[in-house]
CSV table of C-alpha atoms in Angstrom, one decimal:
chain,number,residue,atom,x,y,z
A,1,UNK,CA,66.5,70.4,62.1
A,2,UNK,CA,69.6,71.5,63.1
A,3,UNK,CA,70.8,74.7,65.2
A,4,UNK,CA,73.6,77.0,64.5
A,5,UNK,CA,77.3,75.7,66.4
A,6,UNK,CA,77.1,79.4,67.9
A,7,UNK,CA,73.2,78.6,69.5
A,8,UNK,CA,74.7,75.4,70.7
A,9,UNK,CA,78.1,77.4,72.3
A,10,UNK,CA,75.5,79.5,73.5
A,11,UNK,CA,73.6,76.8,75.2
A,12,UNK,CA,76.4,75.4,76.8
A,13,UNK,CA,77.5,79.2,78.1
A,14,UNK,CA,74.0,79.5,79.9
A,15,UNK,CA,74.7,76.8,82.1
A,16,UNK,CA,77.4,78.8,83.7
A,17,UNK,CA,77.5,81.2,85.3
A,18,UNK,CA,75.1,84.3,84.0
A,19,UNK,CA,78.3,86.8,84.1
A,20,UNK,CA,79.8,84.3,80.9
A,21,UNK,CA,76.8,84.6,78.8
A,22,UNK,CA,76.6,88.2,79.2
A,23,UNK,CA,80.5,89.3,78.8
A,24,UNK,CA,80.2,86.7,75.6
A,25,UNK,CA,77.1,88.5,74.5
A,26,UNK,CA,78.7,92.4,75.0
A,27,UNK,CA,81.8,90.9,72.7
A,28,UNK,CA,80.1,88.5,69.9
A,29,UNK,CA,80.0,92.1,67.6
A,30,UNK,CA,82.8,93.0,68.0
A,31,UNK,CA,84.3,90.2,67.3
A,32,UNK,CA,82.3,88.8,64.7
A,33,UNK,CA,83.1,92.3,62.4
A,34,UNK,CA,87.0,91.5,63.4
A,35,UNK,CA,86.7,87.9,62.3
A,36,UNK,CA,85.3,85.7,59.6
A,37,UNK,CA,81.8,83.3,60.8
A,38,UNK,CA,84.3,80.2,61.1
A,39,UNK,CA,86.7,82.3,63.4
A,40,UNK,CA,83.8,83.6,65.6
A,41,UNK,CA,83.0,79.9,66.3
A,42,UNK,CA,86.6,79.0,67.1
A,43,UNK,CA,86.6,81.9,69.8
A,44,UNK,CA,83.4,81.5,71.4
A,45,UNK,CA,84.6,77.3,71.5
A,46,UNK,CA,87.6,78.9,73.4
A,47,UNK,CA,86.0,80.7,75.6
A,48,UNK,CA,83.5,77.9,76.4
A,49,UNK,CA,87.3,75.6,77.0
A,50,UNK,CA,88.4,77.8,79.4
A,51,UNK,CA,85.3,78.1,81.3
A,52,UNK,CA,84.4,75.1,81.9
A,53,UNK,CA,87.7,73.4,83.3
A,54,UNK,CA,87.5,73.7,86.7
A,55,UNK,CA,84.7,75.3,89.1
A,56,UNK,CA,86.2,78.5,89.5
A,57,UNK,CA,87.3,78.9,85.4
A,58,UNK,CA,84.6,80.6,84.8
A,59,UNK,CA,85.4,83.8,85.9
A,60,UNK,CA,88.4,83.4,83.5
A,61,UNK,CA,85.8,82.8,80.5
A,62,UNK,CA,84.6,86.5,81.6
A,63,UNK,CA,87.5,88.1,81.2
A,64,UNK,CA,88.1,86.4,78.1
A,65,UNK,CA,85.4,87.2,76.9
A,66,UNK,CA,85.7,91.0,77.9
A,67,UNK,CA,88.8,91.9,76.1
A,68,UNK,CA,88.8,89.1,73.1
A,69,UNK,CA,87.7,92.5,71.5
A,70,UNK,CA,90.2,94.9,71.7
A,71,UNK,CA,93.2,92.2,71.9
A,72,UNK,CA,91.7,91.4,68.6
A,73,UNK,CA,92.6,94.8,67.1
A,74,UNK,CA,96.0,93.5,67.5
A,75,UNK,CA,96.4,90.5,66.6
A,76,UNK,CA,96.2,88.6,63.2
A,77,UNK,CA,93.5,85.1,63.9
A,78,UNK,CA,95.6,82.8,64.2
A,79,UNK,CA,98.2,84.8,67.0
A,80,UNK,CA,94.9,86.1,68.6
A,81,UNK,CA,94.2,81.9,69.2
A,82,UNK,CA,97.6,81.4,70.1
A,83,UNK,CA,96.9,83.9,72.6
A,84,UNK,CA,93.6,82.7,73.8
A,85,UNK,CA,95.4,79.2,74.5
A,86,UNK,CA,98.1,80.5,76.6
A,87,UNK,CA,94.8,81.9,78.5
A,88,UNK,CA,93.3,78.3,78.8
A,89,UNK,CA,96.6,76.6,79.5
A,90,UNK,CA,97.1,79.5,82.4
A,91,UNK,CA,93.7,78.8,83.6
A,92,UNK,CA,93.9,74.5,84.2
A,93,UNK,CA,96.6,75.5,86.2
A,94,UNK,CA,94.7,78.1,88.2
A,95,UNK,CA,91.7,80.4,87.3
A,96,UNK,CA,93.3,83.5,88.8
A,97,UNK,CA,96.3,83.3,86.8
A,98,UNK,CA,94.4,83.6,83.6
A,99,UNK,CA,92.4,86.3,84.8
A,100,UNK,CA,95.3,88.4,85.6
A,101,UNK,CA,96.7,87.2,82.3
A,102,UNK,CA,93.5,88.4,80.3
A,103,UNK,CA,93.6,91.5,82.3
A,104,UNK,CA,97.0,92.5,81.6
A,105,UNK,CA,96.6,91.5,77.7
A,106,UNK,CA,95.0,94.8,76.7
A,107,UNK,CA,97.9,96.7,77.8
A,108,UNK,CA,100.8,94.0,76.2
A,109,UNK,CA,99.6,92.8,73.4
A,110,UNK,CA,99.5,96.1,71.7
A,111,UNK,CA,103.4,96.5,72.5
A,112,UNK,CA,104.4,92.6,72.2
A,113,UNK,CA,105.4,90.6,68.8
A,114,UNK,CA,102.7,88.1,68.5
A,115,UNK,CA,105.8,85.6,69.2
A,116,UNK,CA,106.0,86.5,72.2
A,117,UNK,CA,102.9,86.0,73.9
A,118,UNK,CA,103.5,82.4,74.9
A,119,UNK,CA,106.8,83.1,76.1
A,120,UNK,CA,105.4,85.9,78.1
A,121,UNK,CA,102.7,83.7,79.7
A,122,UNK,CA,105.2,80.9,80.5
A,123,UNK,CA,106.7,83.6,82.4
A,124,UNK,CA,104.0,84.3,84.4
A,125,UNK,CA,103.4,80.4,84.5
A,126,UNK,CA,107.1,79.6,86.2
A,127,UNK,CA,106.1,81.8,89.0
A,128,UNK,CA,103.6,79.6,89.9
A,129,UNK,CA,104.6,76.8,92.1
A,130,UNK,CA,100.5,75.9,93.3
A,131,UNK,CA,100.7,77.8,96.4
A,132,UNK,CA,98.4,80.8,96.7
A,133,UNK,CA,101.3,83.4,97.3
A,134,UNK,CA,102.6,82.2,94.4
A,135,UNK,CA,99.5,82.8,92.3
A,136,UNK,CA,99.8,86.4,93.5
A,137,UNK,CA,104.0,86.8,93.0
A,138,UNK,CA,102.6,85.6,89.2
A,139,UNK,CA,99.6,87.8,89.1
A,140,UNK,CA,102.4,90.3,90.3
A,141,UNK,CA,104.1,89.8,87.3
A,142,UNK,CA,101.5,89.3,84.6
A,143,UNK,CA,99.5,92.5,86.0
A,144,UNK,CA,103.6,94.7,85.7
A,145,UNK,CA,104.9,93.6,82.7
A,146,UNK,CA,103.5,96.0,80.5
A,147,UNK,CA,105.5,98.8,83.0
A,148,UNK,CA,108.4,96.0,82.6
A,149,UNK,CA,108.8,96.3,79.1
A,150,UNK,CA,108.8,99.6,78.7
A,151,UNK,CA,112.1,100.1,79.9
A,152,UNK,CA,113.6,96.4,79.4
A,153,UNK,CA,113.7,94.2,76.1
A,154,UNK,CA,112.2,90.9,76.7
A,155,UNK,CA,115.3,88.6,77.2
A,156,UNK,CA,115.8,91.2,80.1
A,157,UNK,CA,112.6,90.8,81.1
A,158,UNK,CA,113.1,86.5,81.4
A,159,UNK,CA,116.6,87.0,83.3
A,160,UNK,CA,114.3,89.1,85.7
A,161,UNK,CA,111.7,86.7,86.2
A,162,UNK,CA,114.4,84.3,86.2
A,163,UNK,CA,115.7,86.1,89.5
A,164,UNK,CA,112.7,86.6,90.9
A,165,UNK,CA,112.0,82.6,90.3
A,166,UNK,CA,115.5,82.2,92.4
A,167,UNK,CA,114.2,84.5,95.1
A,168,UNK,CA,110.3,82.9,95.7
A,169,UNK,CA,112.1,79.3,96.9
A,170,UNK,CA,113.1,81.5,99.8
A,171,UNK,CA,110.4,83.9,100.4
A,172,UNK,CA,107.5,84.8,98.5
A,173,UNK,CA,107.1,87.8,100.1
A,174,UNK,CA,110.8,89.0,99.4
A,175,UNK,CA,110.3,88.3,95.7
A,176,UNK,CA,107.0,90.1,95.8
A,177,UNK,CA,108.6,92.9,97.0
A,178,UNK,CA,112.0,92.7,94.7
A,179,UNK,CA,109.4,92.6,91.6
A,180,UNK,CA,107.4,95.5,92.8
A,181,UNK,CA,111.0,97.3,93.6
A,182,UNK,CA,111.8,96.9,90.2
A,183,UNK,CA,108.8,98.7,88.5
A,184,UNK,CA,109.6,101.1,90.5
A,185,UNK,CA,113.3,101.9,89.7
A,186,UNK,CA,113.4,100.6,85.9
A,187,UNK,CA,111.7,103.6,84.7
A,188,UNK,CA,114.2,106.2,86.5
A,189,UNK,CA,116.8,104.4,84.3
C-alpha cells in the first residue's frame, strides 16, 4: 500500500517545527490551483530542502511557505523554482538571510525579470561575509531593494552593492548606514 509523495512531505514537515506544517498547510491551495500535481510536489520537496538544513532553517521553510503563493502569480514554474533555490542556497549559508530574502520576494518579484532573481540574491549573498552584522548589512539590502529599483536599473543597483561590499571591510556599521542613506536620497532623484 503505498501513500501519496505529498502524505509523505507531509510526514516529514510534522517533525518540524508546527509553524512549517501550518504555513505549508495555509499555501498547498493556492498553490496547487497555480500549479500542475507534479509541480505541487516539487514545491512542497523545496520547502521540506530548505527546512531541514540546519536547526534554525526552519523558520526559513515558513516564509517560504507563506508567500510561495503570491510569488507564484508571477512567475512561470520553472523561474518560480529557480527562485525557490536561490531561497535554499541563501538559507545553508544562513537562515536569516533567506528569510529576509522570502520576505522581500513579494515586493520584487512582481517588478524583476525572472532572470534576474539569482543575480539579485547573489547580491544579497556577497554581503554576507558569516558575521552577524553582516547578515543584517544583507538583510539591509534584500529587505530595500524593491525601494532600490525603483529609481535605479539593476546594473546600478550591482555597482551599489558593489560599493557598499567595498565599504563593510571597514565598517559594517558605515555601510549600513551608506545603504540606508541611499534609499533615502535615490527617490528625490
Amino acid at each position: 500500500m503505498s501513500t501519496s509523495p505529498l502524505a509523505g512531505i507531509e510526514t516529514e514537515l510534522a517533525k518540524l517545527p508546527t509553524a512549517v506544517l501550518e504555513a505549508y498547510k495555509e499555501a498547498v491551495e493556492s498553490i496547487e490551483s497555480a500549479f500542475g500535481e507534479e509541480e505541487l510536489i516539487l514545491w512542497a520537496k523545496e520547502g521540506l530542502a530548505i527546512g531541514t538544513q540546519t536547526v534554525r532553517s526552519w523558520e526559513s521553510a515558513v516564509e517560504y511557505y507563506k508567500v510561495g503563493p503570491q510569488v507564484s502569480r508571477f512567475l512561470s514554474f520553472p523561474s518560480f523554482m529557480q527562485w525557490a533555490r536561490c531561497g535554499t542556497y541563501l538559507a545553508q549559508d544562513s537562515p536569516t538571510l533567506a528569510v529576509a530574502f522570502f520576505k522581500a520576494s513579494t515586493s520584487i518579484v512582481p517588478n524583476l525579470r525572472p532572470q534576474y532573481i539569482p543575480r539579485w540574491a547573489g547580491l544579497g549573498r556577497s554581503l554576507y561575509k558569516g558575521t552577524w552584522k553582516s547578515v543584517m548589512l544583507a538583510n539591509k539590502f534584500l529587505e530595500i531593494s524593491p525601494n532600490l529599483l525603483e529609481s535605479m536599473t539593476f546594473g546600478e543597483v550591482g555597482r551599489f552593492v558593489e560599493l557598499i561590499d567595498a565599504l563593510s571591510y571597514k565598517s559594517t556599521e558605515l555601510a549600513t548606514d551608506c545603504l540606508l542613506l541611499g534609499e533615502q536620497i535615490l527617490p528625490e532623484f
